[in-house]
mmCIF file of N, CA and C and ligand atoms in Angstrom:
data_model
loop_
_atom_site.group_PDB
_atom_site.id
_atom_site.type_symbol
_atom_site.label_atom_id
_atom_site.label_comp_id
_atom_site.label_asym_id
_atom_site.label_seq_id
_atom_site.Cartn_x
_atom_site.Cartn_y
_atom_site.Cartn_z
ATOM 1 N N MET O 1 3.389 -14.593 -4.228
ATOM 2 C CA MET O 1 4.079 -13.170 -4.246
ATOM 3 C C MET O 1 3.764 -12.435 -2.895
ATOM 4 N N LEU O 2 4.754 -11.713 -2.432
ATOM 5 C CA LEU O 2 4.669 -11.067 -1.187
ATOM 6 C C LEU O 2 3.569 -9.995 -1.247
ATOM 7 N N LYS O 3 2.855 -9.965 -0.270
ATOM 8 C CA LYS O 3 1.783 -8.730 -0.156
ATOM 9 C C LYS O 3 2.540 -7.533 0.101
ATOM 10 N N ASP O 4 1.924 -6.504 -0.468
ATOM 11 C CA ASP O 4 2.524 -5.203 -0.092
ATOM 12 C C ASP O 4 1.590 -4.544 0.992
ATOM 13 N N TYR O 5 2.139 -4.813 2.160
ATOM 14 C CA TYR O 5 1.489 -4.245 3.412
ATOM 15 C C TYR O 5 1.309 -2.742 3.371
ATOM 16 N N TYR O 6 2.288 -2.159 2.865
ATOM 17 C CA TYR O 6 2.375 -0.805 2.979
ATOM 18 C C TYR O 6 1.093 -0.168 1.938
ATOM 19 N N ALA O 7 1.105 -0.791 0.765
ATOM 20 C CA ALA O 7 0.043 -0.380 -0.096
ATOM 21 C C ALA O 7 -1.348 -0.718 0.543
ATOM 22 N N LEU O 8 -1.504 -1.869 1.210
ATOM 23 C CA LEU O 8 -2.677 -2.322 1.735
ATOM 24 C C LEU O 8 -3.144 -1.225 2.810
ATOM 25 N N LEU O 9 -2.204 -0.608 3.564
ATOM 26 C CA LEU O 9 -2.424 0.287 4.530
ATOM 27 C C LEU O 9 -2.591 1.595 3.915
ATOM 28 N N GLY O 10 -2.073 1.805 2.664
ATOM 29 C CA GLY O 10 -2.142 3.067 2.052
ATOM 30 C C GLY O 10 -1.116 3.992 2.580
ATOM 31 N N LEU O 11 0.275 3.446 2.907
ATOM 32 C CA LEU O 11 1.216 4.239 3.526
ATOM 33 C C LEU O 11 2.415 4.101 2.577
ATOM 34 N N PRO O 12 3.390 4.918 2.610
ATOM 35 C CA PRO O 12 4.694 4.949 2.062
ATOM 36 C C PRO O 12 5.650 3.938 2.800
ATOM 37 N N GLN O 13 6.526 3.375 2.117
ATOM 38 C CA GLN O 13 7.329 2.457 2.971
ATOM 39 C C GLN O 13 8.235 2.990 4.070
ATOM 40 N N ASP O 14 8.347 4.394 3.975
ATOM 41 C CA ASP O 14 9.148 4.974 4.854
ATOM 42 C C ASP O 14 8.258 5.626 6.073
ATOM 43 N N ALA O 15 7.041 5.065 6.156
ATOM 44 C CA ALA O 15 6.080 5.604 7.246
ATOM 45 C C ALA O 15 6.711 5.246 8.546
ATOM 46 N N THR O 16 6.546 6.094 9.529
ATOM 47 C CA THR O 16 7.008 5.742 10.783
ATOM 48 C C THR O 16 6.015 4.846 11.451
ATOM 49 N N HIS O 17 6.622 4.345 12.686
ATOM 50 C CA HIS O 17 5.724 3.365 13.386
ATOM 51 C C HIS O 17 4.477 4.031 13.871
ATOM 52 N N ALA O 18 4.628 5.320 14.229
ATOM 53 C CA ALA O 18 3.232 6.094 14.603
ATOM 54 C C ALA O 18 2.355 6.201 13.538
ATOM 55 N N ASP O 19 2.892 6.401 12.291
ATOM 56 C CA ASP O 19 1.868 6.391 11.072
ATOM 57 C C ASP O 19 1.212 5.139 11.024
ATOM 58 N N ILE O 20 2.038 4.112 10.990
ATOM 59 C CA ILE O 20 1.498 2.744 10.722
ATOM 60 C C ILE O 20 0.363 2.550 11.629
ATOM 61 N N LYS O 21 0.671 2.739 13.105
ATOM 62 C CA LYS O 21 -0.252 2.539 14.144
ATOM 63 C C LYS O 21 -1.545 3.198 13.891
ATOM 64 N N LEU O 22 -1.478 4.581 13.567
ATOM 65 C CA LEU O 22 -2.484 5.421 13.298
ATOM 66 C C LEU O 22 -3.425 5.029 12.265
ATOM 67 N N GLN O 23 -2.704 4.618 11.219
ATOM 68 C CA GLN O 23 -3.326 4.297 10.011
ATOM 69 C C GLN O 23 -4.068 2.796 10.225
ATOM 70 N N TYR O 24 -3.601 2.086 10.810
ATOM 71 C CA TYR O 24 -4.110 0.772 11.194
ATOM 72 C C TYR O 24 -5.470 0.980 12.178
ATOM 73 N N GLN O 25 -5.339 1.853 13.045
ATOM 74 C CA GLN O 25 -6.479 2.168 13.828
ATOM 75 C C GLN O 25 -7.617 2.756 13.133
ATOM 76 N N ARG O 26 -7.244 3.641 12.140
ATOM 77 C CA ARG O 26 -8.126 4.244 11.289
ATOM 78 C C ARG O 26 -8.906 3.288 10.479
ATOM 79 N N LEU O 27 -8.082 2.327 9.882
ATOM 80 C CA LEU O 27 -8.609 1.386 8.969
ATOM 81 C C LEU O 27 -9.563 0.328 9.801
ATOM 82 N N LEU O 28 -9.088 0.131 10.932
ATOM 83 C CA LEU O 28 -10.094 -0.767 11.870
ATOM 84 C C LEU O 28 -11.426 -0.113 12.057
ATOM 85 N N LEU O 29 -11.387 1.128 12.351
ATOM 86 C CA LEU O 29 -12.591 1.886 12.417
ATOM 87 C C LEU O 29 -13.434 1.770 11.196
ATOM 88 N N GLN O 30 -12.746 2.082 10.112
ATOM 89 C CA GLN O 30 -13.441 1.960 8.796
ATOM 90 C C GLN O 30 -14.085 0.610 8.418
ATOM 91 N N HIS O 31 -13.412 -0.480 9.077
ATOM 92 C CA HIS O 31 -13.948 -1.836 8.744
ATOM 93 C C HIS O 31 -14.802 -2.315 9.798
ATOM 94 N N HIS O 32 -15.088 -1.405 10.808
ATOM 95 C CA HIS O 32 -16.009 -1.869 11.898
ATOM 96 C C HIS O 32 -17.279 -2.428 11.293
ATOM 97 N N PRO O 33 -17.949 -3.510 11.877
ATOM 98 C CA PRO O 33 -19.046 -4.188 11.293
ATOM 99 C C PRO O 33 -20.191 -3.106 10.909
ATOM 100 N N ASP O 34 -20.354 -2.052 11.722
ATOM 101 C CA ASP O 34 -21.419 -1.138 11.390
ATOM 102 C C ASP O 34 -21.136 -0.563 10.082
ATOM 103 N N LYS O 35 -19.898 -0.431 9.604
ATOM 104 C CA LYS O 35 -19.660 0.275 8.395
ATOM 105 C C LYS O 35 -19.281 -0.627 7.375
ATOM 106 N N VAL O 36 -19.380 -1.866 7.505
ATOM 107 C CA VAL O 36 -18.869 -2.930 6.511
ATOM 108 C C VAL O 36 -19.647 -2.688 5.266
ATOM 109 N N GLN O 37 -20.987 -2.594 5.476
ATOM 110 C CA GLN O 37 -21.935 -2.498 4.201
ATOM 111 C C GLN O 37 -21.545 -1.284 3.451
ATOM 112 N N GLN O 38 -21.289 -0.224 4.027
ATOM 113 C CA GLN O 38 -20.901 0.996 3.355
ATOM 114 C C GLN O 38 -19.546 0.694 2.608
ATOM 115 N N ARG O 39 -18.523 0.092 3.383
ATOM 116 C CA ARG O 39 -17.257 -0.146 2.785
ATOM 117 C C ARG O 39 -17.471 -1.145 1.420
ATOM 118 N N GLN O 40 -18.297 -2.082 1.614
ATOM 119 C CA GLN O 40 -18.493 -2.970 0.472
ATOM 120 C C GLN O 40 -19.046 -2.428 -0.595
ATOM 121 N N GLU O 41 -19.873 -1.350 -0.434
ATOM 122 C CA GLU O 41 -20.317 -0.684 -1.611
ATOM 123 C C GLU O 41 -19.161 0.302 -2.232
ATOM 124 N N GLU O 42 -18.304 0.708 -1.434
ATOM 125 C CA GLU O 42 -17.228 1.474 -1.971
ATOM 126 C C GLU O 42 -16.271 0.549 -2.700
ATOM 127 N N ALA O 43 -16.014 -0.660 -2.167
ATOM 128 C CA ALA O 43 -15.165 -1.713 -2.751
ATOM 129 C C ALA O 43 -15.692 -1.955 -4.204
ATOM 130 N N LYS O 44 -17.012 -2.255 -4.278
ATOM 131 C CA LYS O 44 -17.565 -2.460 -5.577
ATOM 132 C C LYS O 44 -17.286 -1.260 -6.563
ATOM 133 N N ALA O 45 -17.321 -0.235 -6.185
ATOM 134 C CA ALA O 45 -17.100 1.026 -6.906
ATOM 135 C C ALA O 45 -15.719 1.107 -7.420
ATOM 136 N N THR O 46 -14.733 0.927 -6.472
ATOM 137 C CA THR O 46 -13.345 0.972 -6.701
ATOM 138 C C THR O 46 -12.737 -0.254 -7.402
ATOM 139 N N GLY O 47 -13.474 -1.410 -7.087
ATOM 140 C CA GLY O 47 -12.893 -2.699 -7.536
ATOM 141 C C GLY O 47 -11.598 -3.200 -6.739
ATOM 142 N N SER O 48 -11.470 -2.643 -5.663
ATOM 143 C CA SER O 48 -10.161 -3.007 -5.013
ATOM 144 C C SER O 48 -10.597 -3.186 -3.335
ATOM 145 N N PRO O 49 -11.391 -4.148 -3.000
ATOM 146 C CA PRO O 49 -11.729 -4.372 -1.663
ATOM 147 C C PRO O 49 -10.551 -4.581 -0.751
ATOM 148 N N VAL O 50 -10.561 -3.913 0.310
ATOM 149 C CA VAL O 50 -9.471 -4.150 1.357
ATOM 150 C C VAL O 50 -10.146 -4.940 2.465
ATOM 151 N N MET O 51 -9.557 -6.082 2.765
ATOM 152 C CA MET O 51 -10.113 -6.827 3.895
ATOM 153 C C MET O 51 -9.557 -6.621 5.171
ATOM 154 N N LEU O 52 -10.363 -6.689 6.196
ATOM 155 C CA LEU O 52 -9.957 -6.521 7.534
ATOM 156 C C LEU O 52 -8.844 -7.426 8.033
ATOM 157 N N GLN O 53 -8.928 -8.724 7.438
ATOM 158 C CA GLN O 53 -7.983 -9.722 7.762
ATOM 159 C C GLN O 53 -6.628 -9.168 7.246
ATOM 160 N N ASP O 54 -6.498 -8.650 6.047
ATOM 161 C CA ASP O 54 -5.337 -8.173 5.421
ATOM 162 C C ASP O 54 -4.719 -7.101 6.236
ATOM 163 N N ILE O 55 -5.631 -6.278 6.660
ATOM 164 C CA ILE O 55 -5.072 -5.122 7.462
ATOM 165 C C ILE O 55 -4.480 -5.665 8.862
ATOM 166 N N LYS O 56 -5.132 -6.512 9.495
ATOM 167 C CA LYS O 56 -4.567 -7.030 10.755
ATOM 168 C C LYS O 56 -3.180 -7.983 10.496
ATOM 169 N N GLU O 57 -3.232 -8.395 9.248
ATOM 170 C CA GLU O 57 -2.006 -9.173 9.040
ATOM 171 C C GLU O 57 -0.850 -8.135 8.681
ATOM 172 N N ALA O 58 -1.084 -7.108 8.011
ATOM 173 C CA ALA O 58 -0.100 -5.992 7.804
ATOM 174 C C ALA O 58 0.384 -5.467 9.149
ATOM 175 N N TRP O 59 -0.606 -5.242 9.997
ATOM 176 C CA TRP O 59 -0.197 -4.605 11.294
ATOM 177 C C TRP O 59 0.726 -5.609 12.058
ATOM 178 N N GLU O 60 0.269 -6.941 12.046
ATOM 179 C CA GLU O 60 1.044 -7.906 12.901
ATOM 180 C C GLU O 60 2.406 -7.891 12.370
ATOM 181 N N CYS O 61 2.644 -7.765 11.031
ATOM 182 C CA CYS O 61 3.974 -7.874 10.474
ATOM 183 C C CYS O 61 4.717 -6.490 10.751
ATOM 184 N N LEU O 62 4.105 -5.446 10.628
ATOM 185 C CA LEU O 62 4.823 -4.225 10.599
ATOM 186 C C LEU O 62 5.087 -3.617 11.992
ATOM 187 N N ARG O 63 4.255 -4.033 12.990
ATOM 188 C CA ARG O 63 4.461 -3.424 14.371
ATOM 189 C C ARG O 63 5.733 -3.733 14.958
ATOM 190 N N GLU O 64 6.302 -4.896 14.781
ATOM 191 C CA GLU O 64 7.674 -5.130 15.351
ATOM 192 C C GLU O 64 8.699 -4.745 14.454
ATOM 193 N N PRO O 65 9.551 -3.728 14.905
ATOM 194 C CA PRO O 65 10.777 -3.371 14.173
ATOM 195 C C PRO O 65 11.426 -4.291 13.458
ATOM 196 N N ALA O 66 11.961 -5.268 14.095
ATOM 197 C CA ALA O 66 12.732 -6.338 13.469
ATOM 198 C C ALA O 66 12.048 -7.116 12.453
ATOM 199 N N GLN O 67 10.847 -7.257 12.673
ATOM 200 C CA GLN O 67 10.063 -8.109 11.725
ATOM 201 C C GLN O 67 9.816 -7.263 10.481
ATOM 202 N N ARG O 68 9.578 -5.895 10.740
ATOM 203 C CA ARG O 68 9.329 -5.034 9.688
ATOM 204 C C ARG O 68 10.660 -4.798 8.840
ATOM 205 N N ALA O 69 11.763 -4.806 9.574
ATOM 206 C CA ALA O 69 12.983 -4.652 8.804
ATOM 207 C C ALA O 69 13.285 -5.920 7.786
ATOM 208 N N PHE O 70 12.900 -7.024 8.288
ATOM 209 C CA PHE O 70 12.971 -8.262 7.541
ATOM 210 C C PHE O 70 12.064 -8.210 6.379
ATOM 211 N N TYR O 71 10.813 -7.752 6.725
ATOM 212 C CA TYR O 71 9.809 -7.624 5.712
ATOM 213 C C TYR O 71 10.318 -6.694 4.463
ATOM 214 N N ASP O 72 10.869 -5.500 4.862
ATOM 215 C CA ASP O 72 11.284 -4.492 4.053
ATOM 216 C C ASP O 72 12.260 -5.037 3.130
ATOM 217 N N THR O 73 13.212 -5.863 3.659
ATOM 218 C CA THR O 73 14.126 -6.499 2.864
ATOM 219 C C THR O 73 13.636 -7.391 1.849
ATOM 220 N N SER O 74 12.571 -8.350 2.285
ATOM 221 C CA SER O 74 11.999 -9.265 1.365
ATOM 222 C C SER O 74 11.257 -8.483 0.371
ATOM 223 N N LEU O 75 10.770 -7.447 0.637
ATOM 224 C CA LEU O 75 9.788 -6.782 -0.322
ATOM 225 C C LEU O 75 10.816 -6.205 -1.387
ATOM 226 N N LYS O 76 11.910 -5.539 -0.979
ATOM 227 C CA LYS O 76 12.894 -5.117 -1.972
ATOM 228 C C LYS O 76 13.392 -6.349 -2.950
ATOM 229 N N GLU O 77 13.698 -7.410 -2.228
ATOM 230 C CA GLU O 77 14.085 -8.448 -3.029
ATOM 231 C C GLU O 77 13.024 -9.205 -3.902
ATOM 232 N N SER O 78 11.866 -8.898 -3.658
ATOM 233 C CA SER O 78 10.807 -9.439 -4.495
ATOM 234 C C SER O 78 10.483 -8.696 -5.740
ATOM 235 N N GLY O 79 11.283 -7.550 -5.659
ATOM 236 C CA GLY O 79 11.337 -6.775 -7.029
ATOM 237 C C GLY O 79 10.134 -5.873 -7.351
ATOM 238 N N SER O 80 9.439 -5.403 -6.275
ATOM 239 C CA SER O 80 8.444 -4.488 -6.768
ATOM 240 C C SER O 80 8.830 -2.930 -6.256
ATOM 241 N N TYR O 81 8.303 -2.024 -7.111
ATOM 242 C CA TYR O 81 8.705 -0.792 -6.899
ATOM 243 C C TYR O 81 7.482 0.036 -6.425
ATOM 244 N N SER O 82 7.556 0.981 -5.657
ATOM 245 C CA SER O 82 6.497 1.759 -5.286
ATOM 246 C C SER O 82 6.853 3.364 -5.085
ATOM 247 N N THR O 83 5.790 4.064 -5.201
ATOM 248 C CA THR O 83 5.935 5.565 -5.188
ATOM 249 C C THR O 83 4.739 6.175 -4.420
ATOM 250 N N PRO O 84 4.911 7.029 -3.575
ATOM 251 C CA PRO O 84 3.769 7.515 -2.958
ATOM 252 C C PRO O 84 2.939 8.447 -3.847
ATOM 253 N N CYS O 85 1.570 8.303 -3.650
ATOM 254 C CA CYS O 85 0.689 9.257 -4.322
ATOM 255 C C CYS O 85 0.340 10.422 -3.467
ATOM 256 N N ARG O 86 -0.108 11.456 -4.216
ATOM 257 C CA ARG O 86 -0.581 12.681 -3.386
ATOM 258 C C ARG O 86 -1.632 12.431 -2.409
ATOM 259 N N CYS O 87 -2.515 11.357 -2.660
ATOM 260 C CA CYS O 87 -3.497 11.099 -1.733
ATOM 261 C C CYS O 87 -3.132 10.360 -0.644
ATOM 262 N N SER O 88 -1.813 10.102 -0.337
ATOM 263 C CA SER O 88 -1.205 9.280 0.618
ATOM 264 C C SER O 88 -1.396 7.787 0.384
ATOM 265 N N GLY O 89 -1.883 7.444 -0.663
ATOM 266 C CA GLY O 89 -1.796 6.124 -1.141
ATOM 267 C C GLY O 89 -0.557 5.825 -1.962
ATOM 268 N N GLU O 90 -0.501 4.674 -2.579
ATOM 269 C CA GLU O 90 0.812 4.347 -3.230
ATOM 270 C C GLU O 90 0.501 3.688 -4.733
ATOM 271 N N TYR O 91 1.654 3.907 -5.417
ATOM 272 C CA TYR O 91 1.491 3.263 -6.803
ATOM 273 C C TYR O 91 2.626 2.125 -6.540
ATOM 274 N N VAL O 92 2.262 0.838 -6.835
ATOM 275 C CA VAL O 92 3.208 -0.205 -6.665
ATOM 276 C C VAL O 92 3.155 -1.041 -8.065
ATOM 277 N N ILE O 93 4.372 -1.391 -8.599
ATOM 278 C CA ILE O 93 4.458 -2.338 -9.716
ATOM 279 C C ILE O 93 5.544 -3.190 -9.415
ATOM 280 N N SER O 94 5.358 -4.450 -9.876
ATOM 281 C CA SER O 94 6.430 -5.517 -9.719
ATOM 282 C C SER O 94 7.319 -5.599 -10.896
ATOM 283 N N GLU O 95 8.584 -6.121 -10.649
ATOM 284 C CA GLU O 95 9.472 -6.403 -11.718
ATOM 285 C C GLU O 95 8.880 -7.214 -12.914
ATOM 286 N N ALA O 96 8.120 -8.271 -12.428
ATOM 287 C CA ALA O 96 7.371 -9.128 -13.394
ATOM 288 C C ALA O 96 6.521 -8.273 -14.279
ATOM 289 N N GLU O 97 5.782 -7.201 -13.729
ATOM 290 C CA GLU O 97 4.841 -6.411 -14.597
ATOM 291 C C GLU O 97 5.682 -5.595 -15.554
ATOM 292 N N LEU O 98 6.799 -5.109 -15.183
ATOM 293 C CA LEU O 98 7.537 -4.239 -15.937
ATOM 294 C C LEU O 98 8.165 -5.085 -17.025
ATOM 295 N N GLU O 99 8.465 -6.264 -16.823
ATOM 296 C CA GLU O 99 9.006 -7.195 -17.889
ATOM 297 C C GLU O 99 7.907 -7.563 -18.869
ATOM 298 N N LEU O 100 6.642 -7.363 -18.523
ATOM 299 C CA LEU O 100 5.455 -7.631 -19.318
ATOM 300 C C LEU O 100 5.295 -6.362 -20.197
ATOM 301 N N GLY O 101 5.935 -5.314 -19.763
ATOM 302 C CA GLY O 101 5.771 -4.015 -20.681
ATOM 303 C C GLY O 101 4.635 -3.150 -19.983
ATOM 304 N N VAL O 102 4.189 -3.572 -18.940
ATOM 305 C CA VAL O 102 3.186 -2.575 -18.196
ATOM 306 C C VAL O 102 3.929 -1.327 -17.947
ATOM 307 N N ASP O 103 3.237 -0.269 -18.280
ATOM 308 C CA ASP O 103 3.867 1.102 -18.030
ATOM 309 C C ASP O 103 2.933 2.042 -17.396
ATOM 310 N N THR O 104 1.771 1.452 -16.903
ATOM 311 C CA THR O 104 0.969 2.377 -16.046
ATOM 312 C C THR O 104 0.678 1.647 -14.881
ATOM 313 N N VAL O 105 0.546 2.420 -13.704
ATOM 314 C CA VAL O 105 0.231 1.975 -12.425
ATOM 315 C C VAL O 105 -1.042 2.647 -11.762
ATOM 316 N N VAL O 106 -1.963 1.958 -11.189
ATOM 317 C CA VAL O 106 -3.037 2.650 -10.530
ATOM 318 C C VAL O 106 -2.720 2.765 -9.056
ATOM 319 N N CYS O 107 -3.073 3.918 -8.595
ATOM 320 C CA CYS O 107 -2.887 4.155 -7.210
ATOM 321 C C CYS O 107 -3.608 3.092 -6.382
ATOM 322 N N SER O 108 -3.034 2.644 -5.201
ATOM 323 C CA SER O 108 -3.881 1.568 -4.454
ATOM 324 C C SER O 108 -5.120 2.227 -3.692
ATOM 325 N N THR O 109 -5.087 3.525 -3.666
ATOM 326 C CA THR O 109 -6.068 4.126 -2.817
ATOM 327 C C THR O 109 -7.147 5.072 -3.622
ATOM 328 N N CYS O 110 -6.680 5.875 -4.586
ATOM 329 C CA CYS O 110 -7.623 6.758 -5.160
ATOM 330 C C CYS O 110 -7.812 6.564 -6.693
ATOM 331 N N SER O 111 -7.228 5.531 -7.204
ATOM 332 C CA SER O 111 -7.473 5.181 -8.583
ATOM 333 C C SER O 111 -6.794 6.093 -9.611
ATOM 334 N N LEU O 112 -6.078 7.060 -9.183
ATOM 335 C CA LEU O 112 -5.270 7.813 -10.206
ATOM 336 C C LEU O 112 -4.291 6.883 -10.940
ATOM 337 N N ILE O 113 -3.870 7.303 -11.972
ATOM 338 C CA ILE O 113 -2.984 6.349 -12.904
ATOM 339 C C ILE O 113 -1.648 7.238 -13.144
ATOM 340 N N VAL O 114 -0.496 6.623 -12.985
ATOM 341 C CA VAL O 114 0.706 7.216 -13.437
ATOM 342 C C VAL O 114 1.331 6.464 -14.536
ATOM 343 N N ARG O 115 2.108 7.202 -15.289
ATOM 344 C CA ARG O 115 2.834 6.435 -16.454
ATOM 345 C C ARG O 115 4.274 6.233 -15.927
ATOM 346 N N ILE O 116 4.881 5.186 -16.166
ATOM 347 C CA ILE O 116 6.128 4.925 -15.634
ATOM 348 C C ILE O 116 7.223 5.397 -16.634
ATOM 349 N N HIS O 117 8.247 6.026 -16.052
ATOM 350 C CA HIS O 117 9.390 6.476 -16.920
ATOM 351 C C HIS O 117 10.520 5.475 -16.703
ATOM 352 N N TYR O 118 11.039 4.898 -17.841
ATOM 353 C CA TYR O 118 12.029 3.785 -17.729
ATOM 354 C C TYR O 118 13.418 4.434 -17.505
ATOM 355 N N GLU O 119 13.549 5.745 -17.510
ATOM 356 C CA GLU O 119 14.957 6.326 -17.282
ATOM 357 C C GLU O 119 15.384 5.813 -15.896
ATOM 358 N N VAL O 120 16.742 6.061 -15.627
ATOM 359 C CA VAL O 120 17.155 5.799 -14.176
ATOM 360 C C VAL O 120 16.392 6.846 -13.329
ATOM 361 N N ALA O 121 15.700 6.363 -12.420
ATOM 362 C CA ALA O 121 15.014 7.327 -11.463
ATOM 363 C C ALA O 121 15.886 8.299 -10.719
ATOM 364 N N SER O 122 15.309 9.586 -10.769
ATOM 365 C CA SER O 122 16.071 10.459 -9.927
ATOM 366 C C SER O 122 15.175 10.786 -8.721
ATOM 367 N N ASP O 123 15.773 11.379 -7.696
ATOM 368 C CA ASP O 123 14.889 11.649 -6.565
ATOM 369 C C ASP O 123 14.228 13.222 -6.613
ATOM 370 N N GLY O 124 14.665 13.778 -7.851
ATOM 371 C CA GLY O 124 14.192 15.100 -8.041
ATOM 372 C C GLY O 124 12.664 15.118 -8.295
ATOM 373 N N ASP O 125 12.138 16.316 -8.180
ATOM 374 C CA ASP O 125 10.682 16.525 -8.426
ATOM 375 C C ASP O 125 10.404 16.365 -10.041
ATOM 376 N N GLU O 126 9.316 15.796 -10.124
ATOM 377 C CA GLU O 126 8.926 15.634 -11.707
ATOM 378 C C GLU O 126 7.492 16.300 -11.734
ATOM 379 N N GLU O 127 7.327 17.427 -11.429
ATOM 380 C CA GLU O 127 6.072 18.027 -11.542
ATOM 381 C C GLU O 127 5.768 18.398 -12.944
ATOM 382 N N ASP O 128 4.612 18.234 -13.433
ATOM 383 C CA ASP O 128 4.260 18.706 -14.637
ATOM 384 C C ASP O 128 2.890 18.876 -14.831
HETATM 385 ZN ZN1 ZN W 1 -3.693 8.280 -4.882
#
C-alpha cells in the first residue's frame, strides 16, 4: 500500500512546497540524534513512531513538483481519503477500511478521533 507522505509529515495534501520544506526541516530537527531519546518516549506514548527514514523518503518524493503530481495521482487512485485536523495533522482512511465498516479515524498527529459520515461529502463547514 502507498505510504501517505502527507500524513507522515502532518500536512494536508494541498500544502504548498514551502510548507512541505518547512515541515521537513522541522521534523529533521525533531529527529536529531540529540532528541531521538525524547522522541522515542513520545512515540511509545502515542503508539505511532515516525521514522526519520520515512520523513526523508516523503521529502524526496514531494520536493519535485512533477514527482509530487504523480504521487498525488497515485494516492487518489489508491483510494484513501484524508481530511485535515485542527492540529495541522490529518485523518486518513483507505477505501479498504471503509469497506470493512471502519467509521472512525484517528488523527495522524494528535490522536483525536473523528467519526466518518457516509453521506456524499460537502465542502461546507460541519462545526458542531
Ligand atoms: Zn489532530
